[in-house]
Amino acid sequence: MEVIETRIDKESREYKENYEHMKTLVEDLNRELEIARKDRAPRAMARLREQNKLTVWERLDHLLDKNTPFLEIAPLAAKGMYDGKVHSAGMVCGIGRVKGKEVVIHANDPTIKGGTIYPMGVKKTLRTQTIAMENRLPIIYLVDSGGAFLPLQSEIFPDVDDGGRIFYNQAVISKMGIPQICAVMGLCTAGAAYIPAMSDEVVHVKGTGAIFLGGPPLVLAATGEEVTAEELGGVDVHCRHSGVSDYYAQDDVHCIEIIRDIVKNLPPIEKYDPGIRESAPPLYDPEEIYGIVPKSIQTPYDVREVIARLVDRSEFHEFKPLYGPTLVCGWAYIHGYPVGILGNNGVLFSESSLKATQFIQICDRRGIPLVFLQNISGYMVGKEYEKGGITKDGHKMVNAVATAIVPKFTVIIGASFGAGNYGMCGRAYSPRFLWMWPNAKIGVMGGEQAADVMVTIKNNQLKREGKPPLDPETIKRIKEPIIEAAEREGNAYYSTANLWDDGILDPAKTRDALGLAISASMNAPIRRDRLGYGIFRM
């Protein structure tokens, strides 16, 4: 493979301005992550200590192997929603190592509304289970939840992707043979009671852990029976009598020790090997990405400069470098894992779409994971391009992306607009993981373009009615709210709050996140019997 020769001048004013801009965005991101992790009410923390409980992060510290990475999923989910205090949607989820095995962890945070489940918490739980299923990873539930947040029950309970889907998924996960281990570390109330009931093995903590379909207040209201939480669903009830729980733990630390022993006894998984080699760092500092990415997503730059700072030894074997140049395709290694990379270098034309289709097919046949670096305003539009077949050529690319069976990973490093989002493996195309950079924008189109379209439509309507076009003041009144809404709803924080992605990444840490995610994906076999594509319109 050839080494990508950088053409970046780190002494240029443009580089330095870009660097400071991205550095500021990353500092803002780190500040938001710190708030999500540590902003807790003193009363909630005091209550936790009174119960002799560990915080959710202390639990994870005991659970995970020492000095191993943890790939957190959607740490800023629900940011700005509800009362602004349901940090991380009330739970910490991610992939880590326990006794040398990669596992998915889903942990309620009892210091956020007592672990009560909000609608975005349901969505995050379903996303966590999807990760476990797609990558065939054991899942550990650290349950400490007061159940659904009842004032929002209509958003939690009835639909196909609401709370009931969690337990449906548990049944499917069990059928797939994926281990599910549950720690009952606090309340498991109402629907949350089914999480331990539907797990393979359950560890129950004395004094704090309680499982019941209806808590003491509901029992009193329904039957007139007065009962404490411990009498109703404590460790003795379920370890000695009901059989719901399998292991009796004295406290949180003891509980986690038992969980680690259970994981140790899980059978080993033979991971898929697409041709792994020894990892090596890039020749260029990944933090140089700060100075490469322009302050405006409308300013073009060479995506090869980003690739050079993500891949091992900065080596890249480019595919069809002279054809369809607005899309860069080629092979490289990330932390020793072979990958096929597709990175935008401009709008998608027919040629770049056809190049992508061929490249995806080759990677799919060879079992090589795909990485999409998405910075795309869409497919090219216009009379000549429609005559040239941009619609059918774009369809081929979308078809190939949708039906590829190898693991796919997407990083939105700039713009993500219109059908370009689809062709470059947006969320709807089931990448195993999708992240955004803090500068990223997402939407049907940019705010300015959307506003211009609305003005054009209105002017065309007026023309048909024989009326004069809109005056400048009216145009301004129409455009301003559209641009404002696009800016508000198209930024990375709005996306991540709504779980349209798996988190916002520091660009300099993207390589490591990809390495961890690709490693996790290797736990699932690639089903060669699923090779094939739909009809390509020729």
XYZ file of C-alpha atoms in Angstrom:
538
model
C 0.000 0.000 0.000
C 1.106 3.553 -0.678
C 1.528 6.086 2.097
C -0.722 9.112 1.711
C 1.576 12.101 1.295
C 0.119 15.015 3.212
C -0.105 18.399 1.552
C -1.154 20.274 4.685
C 0.782 23.374 5.675
C 0.516 23.500 9.455
C 1.982 27.005 9.479
C -0.720 28.474 7.256
C -3.288 30.881 8.669
C -6.133 28.701 7.375
C -4.807 25.633 9.209
C -4.393 27.536 12.464
C -7.858 29.084 12.267
C -9.422 25.701 11.509
C -7.469 24.144 14.380
C -8.657 26.698 16.923
C -12.255 26.409 15.691
C -12.343 22.617 16.001
C -10.449 22.731 19.303
C -13.191 24.989 20.689
C -15.885 22.583 19.469
C -14.077 19.675 21.134
C -13.711 21.605 24.393
C -17.454 22.316 24.317
C -18.084 18.596 23.702
C -15.887 17.552 26.627
C -17.690 20.039 28.864
C -21.079 18.584 27.886
C -19.821 15.043 28.486
C -18.559 16.060 31.924
C -21.955 17.553 32.794
C -23.761 14.407 31.645
C -21.475 12.275 33.769
C -21.306 14.299 36.969
C -24.234 16.739 37.257
C -26.335 15.103 39.963
C -28.598 16.459 42.682
C -26.920 16.378 46.145
C -30.076 14.818 47.561
C -29.894 11.942 45.068
C -26.217 11.337 45.854
C -26.901 11.407 49.598
C -29.739 8.905 49.182
C -27.402 6.606 47.235
C -24.820 6.658 50.009
C -27.484 6.056 52.665
C -28.381 2.861 50.813
C -24.717 1.826 50.643
C -24.885 1.797 46.843
C -22.159 2.527 44.326
C -22.705 5.146 41.628
C -23.226 3.831 38.125
C -19.649 4.731 37.154
C -18.255 3.088 40.294
C -20.191 -0.038 39.359
C -18.661 0.027 35.890
C -15.206 0.566 37.362
C -15.598 -2.627 39.411
C -17.136 -4.550 36.515
C -14.739 -3.750 33.676
C -11.254 -5.202 33.403
C -8.676 -2.728 34.658
C -6.968 -0.461 32.116
C -9.247 -1.495 29.270
C -11.256 0.899 27.087
C -15.006 1.445 27.328
C -16.885 2.503 24.196
C -19.823 4.464 25.572
C -22.983 4.598 23.468
C -24.999 7.820 23.171
C -23.599 9.603 26.262
C -25.562 12.763 25.408
C -28.894 11.093 24.676
C -31.858 13.232 25.813
C -29.648 16.312 26.149
C -31.896 19.331 26.623
C -35.059 17.224 26.819
C -37.588 16.955 29.631
C -36.259 19.223 32.404
C -32.694 19.126 31.096
C -31.604 16.827 33.921
C -32.217 13.385 32.397
C -28.552 13.053 31.481
C -27.611 10.230 29.111
C -31.327 9.310 29.068
C -30.894 8.061 32.642
C -28.503 5.221 31.875
C -24.953 4.374 30.863
C -24.535 1.930 27.984
C -21.536 0.733 26.041
C -19.086 -2.000 25.113
C -16.271 -3.067 27.395
C -14.177 -6.033 28.477
C -15.065 -8.281 31.391
C -12.738 -11.188 32.137
C -11.204 -10.650 28.711
C -14.539 -10.941 26.889
C -16.236 -8.125 24.990
C -19.701 -7.448 26.381
C -22.482 -4.910 26.079
C -23.407 -3.179 29.340
C -26.715 -1.488 30.117
C -26.721 0.259 33.490
C -29.476 2.387 35.022
C -28.354 5.504 36.860
C -30.382 5.672 40.107
C -29.217 9.235 40.791
C -31.240 10.465 37.798
C -34.931 10.490 38.749
C -34.423 7.280 40.717
C -33.575 5.408 37.533
C -37.047 6.135 36.143
C -37.396 5.304 32.451
C -38.156 8.151 30.052
C -39.075 7.710 26.357
C -35.498 8.333 25.236
C -34.375 5.795 27.807
C -36.523 3.196 26.061
C -34.992 4.153 22.730
C -31.480 3.903 24.156
C -32.207 0.487 25.660
C -33.481 -0.773 22.303
C -30.369 0.594 20.595
C -28.174 -1.201 23.143
C -29.994 -4.479 22.534
C -29.643 -4.020 18.771
C -25.878 -3.667 19.213
C -25.814 -6.890 21.225
C -27.828 -8.756 18.580
C -25.970 -7.452 15.535
C -22.547 -8.141 17.032
C -23.464 -11.300 19.012
C -22.221 -9.802 22.269
C -23.293 -10.954 25.749
C -25.330 -8.258 27.491
C -25.122 -7.343 31.169
C -28.010 -5.410 32.723
C -27.265 -3.478 35.922
C -30.856 -2.760 36.924
C -31.788 -0.019 39.373
C -35.023 1.486 38.115
C -38.315 2.713 39.464
C -39.992 1.790 36.178
C -41.631 4.035 33.610
C -41.994 7.781 34.132
C -45.772 7.689 34.358
C -46.578 11.243 33.180
C -45.120 10.216 29.791
C -46.521 6.691 29.728
C -48.249 7.214 26.363
C -44.786 7.741 24.834
C -43.324 4.693 26.577
C -45.888 1.926 26.519
C -48.036 1.140 23.486
C -46.134 1.279 20.183
C -43.987 -1.248 18.312
C -40.779 0.502 19.370
C -41.825 1.338 22.930
C -41.209 -0.413 26.246
C -42.665 -3.783 25.347
C -40.089 -4.153 22.600
C -37.365 -4.400 25.250
C -38.759 -7.707 26.500
C -39.541 -8.895 22.981
C -35.859 -8.307 22.206
C -34.840 -10.207 25.315
C -36.764 -13.233 24.068
C -35.140 -12.949 20.636
C -31.684 -12.474 22.157
C -32.222 -15.608 24.234
C -33.299 -17.574 21.163
C -30.161 -16.384 19.365
C -28.082 -17.945 22.129
C -26.626 -14.633 23.292
C -26.045 -14.668 27.084
C -28.001 -12.152 29.184
C -26.883 -11.542 32.751
C -28.778 -9.316 35.151
C -27.737 -7.633 38.388
C -30.680 -6.557 40.562
C -29.038 -3.635 42.362
C -32.142 -1.584 43.144
C -35.787 -1.523 42.256
C -37.008 -3.608 39.316
C -40.549 -2.307 39.205
C -43.412 -3.084 36.817
C -42.045 -3.762 33.320
C -38.476 -3.568 34.625
C -39.224 -6.760 36.578
C -39.184 -8.678 33.311
C -35.542 -7.787 32.654
C -34.244 -10.175 35.336
C -37.046 -12.648 34.689
C -36.028 -12.928 31.019
C -32.269 -13.057 31.655
C -30.209 -16.257 31.776
C -28.698 -15.620 35.204
C -29.697 -13.125 37.900
C -27.662 -11.772 40.806
C -29.751 -10.104 43.534
C -28.379 -7.617 46.086
C -29.524 -7.904 49.692
C -31.375 -4.928 51.139
C -31.518 -2.778 47.999
C -32.549 -5.104 45.176
C -36.282 -5.713 44.789
C -38.290 -7.278 41.957
C -42.056 -6.870 41.698
C -44.667 -6.230 39.040
C -46.486 -3.860 41.366
C -44.785 -1.999 44.189
C -46.097 -1.570 47.752
C -48.272 1.480 46.893
C -49.957 -0.372 44.024
C -50.428 -3.522 46.107
C -52.067 -1.452 48.849
C -54.353 0.297 46.362
C -55.270 -2.902 44.521
C -55.569 -5.388 47.394
C -55.437 -3.464 50.655
C -52.344 -5.456 51.657
C -49.605 -3.520 53.452
C -46.162 -4.832 52.586
C -42.590 -3.503 52.420
C -40.462 -3.631 49.274
C -38.193 -6.221 50.892
C -41.147 -8.435 51.900
C -42.684 -8.094 48.472
C -39.688 -8.692 46.212
C -36.447 -8.738 48.165
C -33.524 -11.112 47.878
C -34.971 -13.792 50.197
C -38.273 -13.849 48.309
C -36.642 -14.432 44.964
C -33.551 -16.463 45.901
C -35.307 -18.773 48.409
C -38.916 -18.975 47.235
C -39.819 -17.739 43.732
C -36.590 -18.790 42.005
C -36.511 -15.612 39.917
C -33.019 -14.787 41.212
C -30.071 -17.197 41.118
C -27.339 -15.633 43.262
C -27.488 -13.888 46.650
C -25.166 -10.862 46.872
C -24.370 -9.022 50.087
C -23.768 -5.640 48.417
C -22.923 -4.004 45.086
C -19.261 -5.045 45.144
C -20.134 -8.677 45.898
C -22.776 -8.605 43.164
C -20.271 -7.440 40.573
C -17.758 -10.081 41.667
C -20.397 -12.726 40.954
C -21.200 -11.151 37.584
C -17.524 -11.278 36.609
C -17.368 -14.956 37.594
C -20.428 -15.688 35.446
C -18.829 -13.969 32.458
C -15.595 -15.880 33.037
C -17.527 -19.135 32.674
C -19.176 -18.163 29.377
C -17.908 -20.243 26.455
C -15.236 -18.582 24.331
C -16.247 -16.979 21.032
C -14.220 -17.608 17.905
C -14.071 -14.167 16.360
C -14.267 -13.619 12.633
C -10.854 -12.857 11.131
C -10.955 -10.798 7.910
C -7.150 -10.777 7.750
C -6.055 -8.982 10.893
C -2.470 -7.779 11.149
C -0.469 -6.006 13.844
C -1.738 -2.516 14.591
C 0.431 0.496 13.867
C -0.236 4.225 14.418
C -0.688 6.675 11.548
C 2.383 8.571 10.390
C 0.554 11.820 11.127
C -0.918 13.021 14.413
C -4.731 12.460 14.436
C -5.122 15.801 16.204
C -4.008 17.477 12.979
C -7.547 16.772 11.752
C -8.501 19.884 13.748
C -6.614 22.060 11.290
C -7.650 20.131 8.187
C -11.433 20.370 8.555
C -12.657 23.844 7.514
C -14.741 26.021 9.801
C -17.574 25.987 7.243
C -18.978 22.689 5.973
C -19.401 24.395 2.597
C -15.632 24.719 2.156
C -14.170 21.740 0.257
C -11.057 19.842 1.361
C -9.350 16.555 0.495
C -10.751 13.706 2.586
C -7.505 11.789 2.000
C -5.924 14.080 4.588
C -8.432 12.765 7.153
C -7.901 9.153 6.057
C -4.134 9.591 6.481
C -4.694 10.355 10.165
C -7.105 7.464 10.819
C -5.424 4.448 9.221
C -2.417 2.353 10.168
C 0.889 3.755 8.885
C -1.189 6.254 6.854
C -1.218 3.593 4.103
C -4.086 3.576 1.624
C -4.624 1.540 -1.550
C -6.952 3.731 -3.560
C -9.519 2.226 -5.940
C -10.248 3.958 -9.289
C -8.445 7.182 -8.276
C -9.054 8.828 -11.686
C -12.729 7.871 -12.034
C -15.545 9.507 -10.118
C -13.085 11.682 -8.161
C -15.745 13.222 -5.900
C -15.793 9.944 -3.941
C -12.560 8.463 -2.587
C -12.589 4.668 -2.190
C -9.827 2.344 -1.081
C -8.450 -0.193 1.346
C -6.527 0.360 4.562
C -6.117 -0.990 8.095
C -7.449 0.520 11.319
C -5.893 -0.897 14.478
C -4.901 -3.938 12.433
C -8.357 -4.581 10.969
C -8.704 -4.398 7.172
C -11.366 -1.942 6.026
C -12.783 -0.527 2.837
C -13.164 3.254 3.151
C -15.523 5.528 1.235
C -15.007 9.258 1.786
C -16.762 12.171 0.121
C -14.752 14.720 -1.853
C -17.750 16.561 -3.250
C -21.245 15.943 -4.582
C -22.079 12.438 -5.865
C -22.232 12.115 -9.661
C -23.150 9.026 -11.703
C -19.476 8.060 -11.984
C -18.825 8.274 -8.248
C -22.040 6.341 -7.546
C -21.024 3.543 -9.908
C -17.535 3.458 -8.419
C -19.024 3.141 -4.945
C -21.328 0.323 -6.050
C -18.464 -1.712 -7.497
C -16.237 -1.056 -4.493
C -18.925 -2.061 -1.985
C -19.570 -5.284 -3.915
C -15.873 -6.168 -3.866
C -15.564 -5.554 -0.110
C -18.767 -7.486 0.531
C -17.519 -10.506 -1.438
C -14.185 -10.434 0.369
C -15.684 -9.999 3.841
C -14.000 -6.643 4.451
C -15.801 -4.178 6.776
C -16.845 -0.833 5.292
C -16.154 2.607 6.781
C -18.076 5.617 5.440
C -16.667 9.111 6.047
C -19.728 11.171 5.275
C -19.485 14.792 4.143
C -22.109 15.050 1.455
C -24.602 17.618 0.195
C -26.357 14.981 -1.919
C -26.483 13.587 -5.439
C -26.028 15.955 -8.378
C -29.241 17.465 -9.743
C -30.105 19.086 -13.054
C -31.412 18.343 -16.542
C -28.221 16.895 -17.990
C -27.553 14.713 -14.960
C -31.071 13.291 -14.991
C -30.645 12.479 -18.675
C -27.339 10.845 -17.797
C -29.028 8.542 -15.270
C -28.080 9.990 -11.889
C -31.280 8.582 -10.360
C -30.650 4.998 -11.470
C -26.939 5.192 -10.730
C -27.599 6.593 -7.278
C -30.080 3.761 -6.790
C -27.343 1.196 -7.480
C -25.191 2.710 -4.737
C -28.074 2.831 -2.255
C -28.976 -0.777 -3.121
C -25.405 -1.962 -2.558
C -25.141 -0.109 0.770
C -28.468 -1.513 1.996
C -27.747 -5.142 1.089
C -24.044 -5.441 1.979
C -23.676 -8.053 4.720
C -20.289 -7.001 6.071
C -20.159 -4.731 9.130
C -20.594 -1.057 8.207
C -19.434 1.946 10.224
C -20.302 5.575 9.521
C -18.750 8.807 10.740
C -20.451 12.049 9.720
C -17.470 14.372 9.453
C -19.273 17.317 7.869
C -22.524 17.624 5.944
C -25.129 14.877 5.750
C -27.909 16.060 3.495
C -30.663 14.489 1.441
C -30.209 11.201 -0.368
C -26.462 11.563 0.162
C -27.134 10.487 3.746
C -28.648 7.277 2.380
C -25.951 6.495 -0.158
C -23.234 7.054 2.442
C -24.858 4.673 4.922
C -26.917 6.892 7.206
C -28.766 5.543 10.225
C -31.573 4.047 8.119
C -29.042 1.774 6.385
C -28.061 -0.059 9.559
C -24.396 0.681 10.075
C -23.225 -1.238 13.137
C -22.256 2.149 14.614
C -22.706 5.746 13.508
C -21.052 8.796 15.024
C -20.886 12.525 14.307
C -18.131 15.064 14.687
C -19.049 18.226 16.610
C -19.005 20.297 13.399
C -21.442 17.984 11.562
C -24.803 19.029 10.135
C -27.685 16.768 9.127
C -30.979 17.333 7.332
C -32.912 16.988 4.100
C -30.928 20.005 2.921
C -29.112 22.988 4.373
C -31.180 25.747 5.948
C -30.322 28.347 3.306
C -31.208 25.942 0.487
C -34.452 24.913 2.180
C -35.421 28.550 2.639
C -34.646 29.365 -1.012
C -36.761 26.412 -2.141
C -39.740 27.649 -0.132
C -39.373 31.160 -1.560
C -39.177 29.770 -5.102
C -42.278 27.644 -4.585
C -44.198 30.655 -3.257
C -43.059 32.875 -6.116
C -44.059 30.236 -8.666
C -47.494 30.068 -7.048
C -47.846 33.858 -7.226
C -46.760 33.838 -10.850
C -49.449 31.317 -11.757
C -51.983 33.566 -10.040
C -50.757 36.604 -11.984
C -49.430 38.314 -8.857
C -46.063 40.063 -8.312
C -43.222 38.155 -6.618
C -42.459 38.411 -2.930
C -40.828 41.606 -1.710
C -37.483 41.460 0.148
C -39.059 41.947 3.597
C -41.507 39.066 3.064
C -38.708 36.854 1.762
C -36.740 37.610 4.936
C -39.742 36.715 7.145
C -40.134 33.404 5.311
C -36.460 32.462 5.297
C -35.391 33.357 8.840
C -37.457 30.763 10.771
C -36.569 28.037 8.245
C -32.856 28.756 8.559
C -33.134 29.000 12.347
C -34.975 25.664 12.590
C -32.473 23.945 10.289
C -29.592 25.252 12.377
C -31.230 24.147 15.626
C -32.426 20.729 14.442
C -29.539 19.949 12.110
C -26.616 20.255 14.508
C -24.729 17.380 16.100
C -26.190 17.918 19.586
C -29.785 17.749 18.388
C -28.936 14.564 16.502
C -27.249 12.869 19.428
C -29.968 13.941 21.903
C -32.492 12.149 19.697
C -30.275 9.076 19.298
C -29.875 9.541 15.549
C -26.261 8.545 16.207
C -24.212 6.682 18.805
C -22.435 9.764 20.053
C -20.373 12.802 19.085
C -16.680 12.002 18.687
C -13.592 14.084 19.165
C -12.098 13.788 15.641
C -8.733 12.901 17.153
C -10.317 9.890 18.908
C -12.218 8.593 15.880
C -9.565 6.023 14.993
C -9.790 4.423 18.445
C -13.602 4.383 18.427
C -13.566 2.675 15.031
C -11.018 0.132 16.242
C -13.115 -0.789 19.275
C -16.304 -1.009 17.215
C -14.726 -3.128 14.479
C -13.285 -5.467 17.117
C -16.742 -5.854 18.685
C -18.295 -6.604 15.289
C -15.902 -9.510 14.753
C -17.821 -11.496 17.403
C -20.613 -12.054 14.862
C -20.068 -14.425 11.942
C -20.663 -13.089 8.443
C -23.482 -15.060 6.838
C -22.120 -15.915 3.406
C -25.508 -17.383 2.432
C -26.890 -13.852 2.445
C -24.687 -12.602 -0.376
C -26.572 -11.042 -3.241
C -28.255 -7.844 -4.337
C -31.588 -6.634 -5.541
C -32.230 -5.608 -9.127
C -29.826 -2.977 -10.426
C -31.673 -0.752 -12.894
C -29.393 -0.648 -15.931
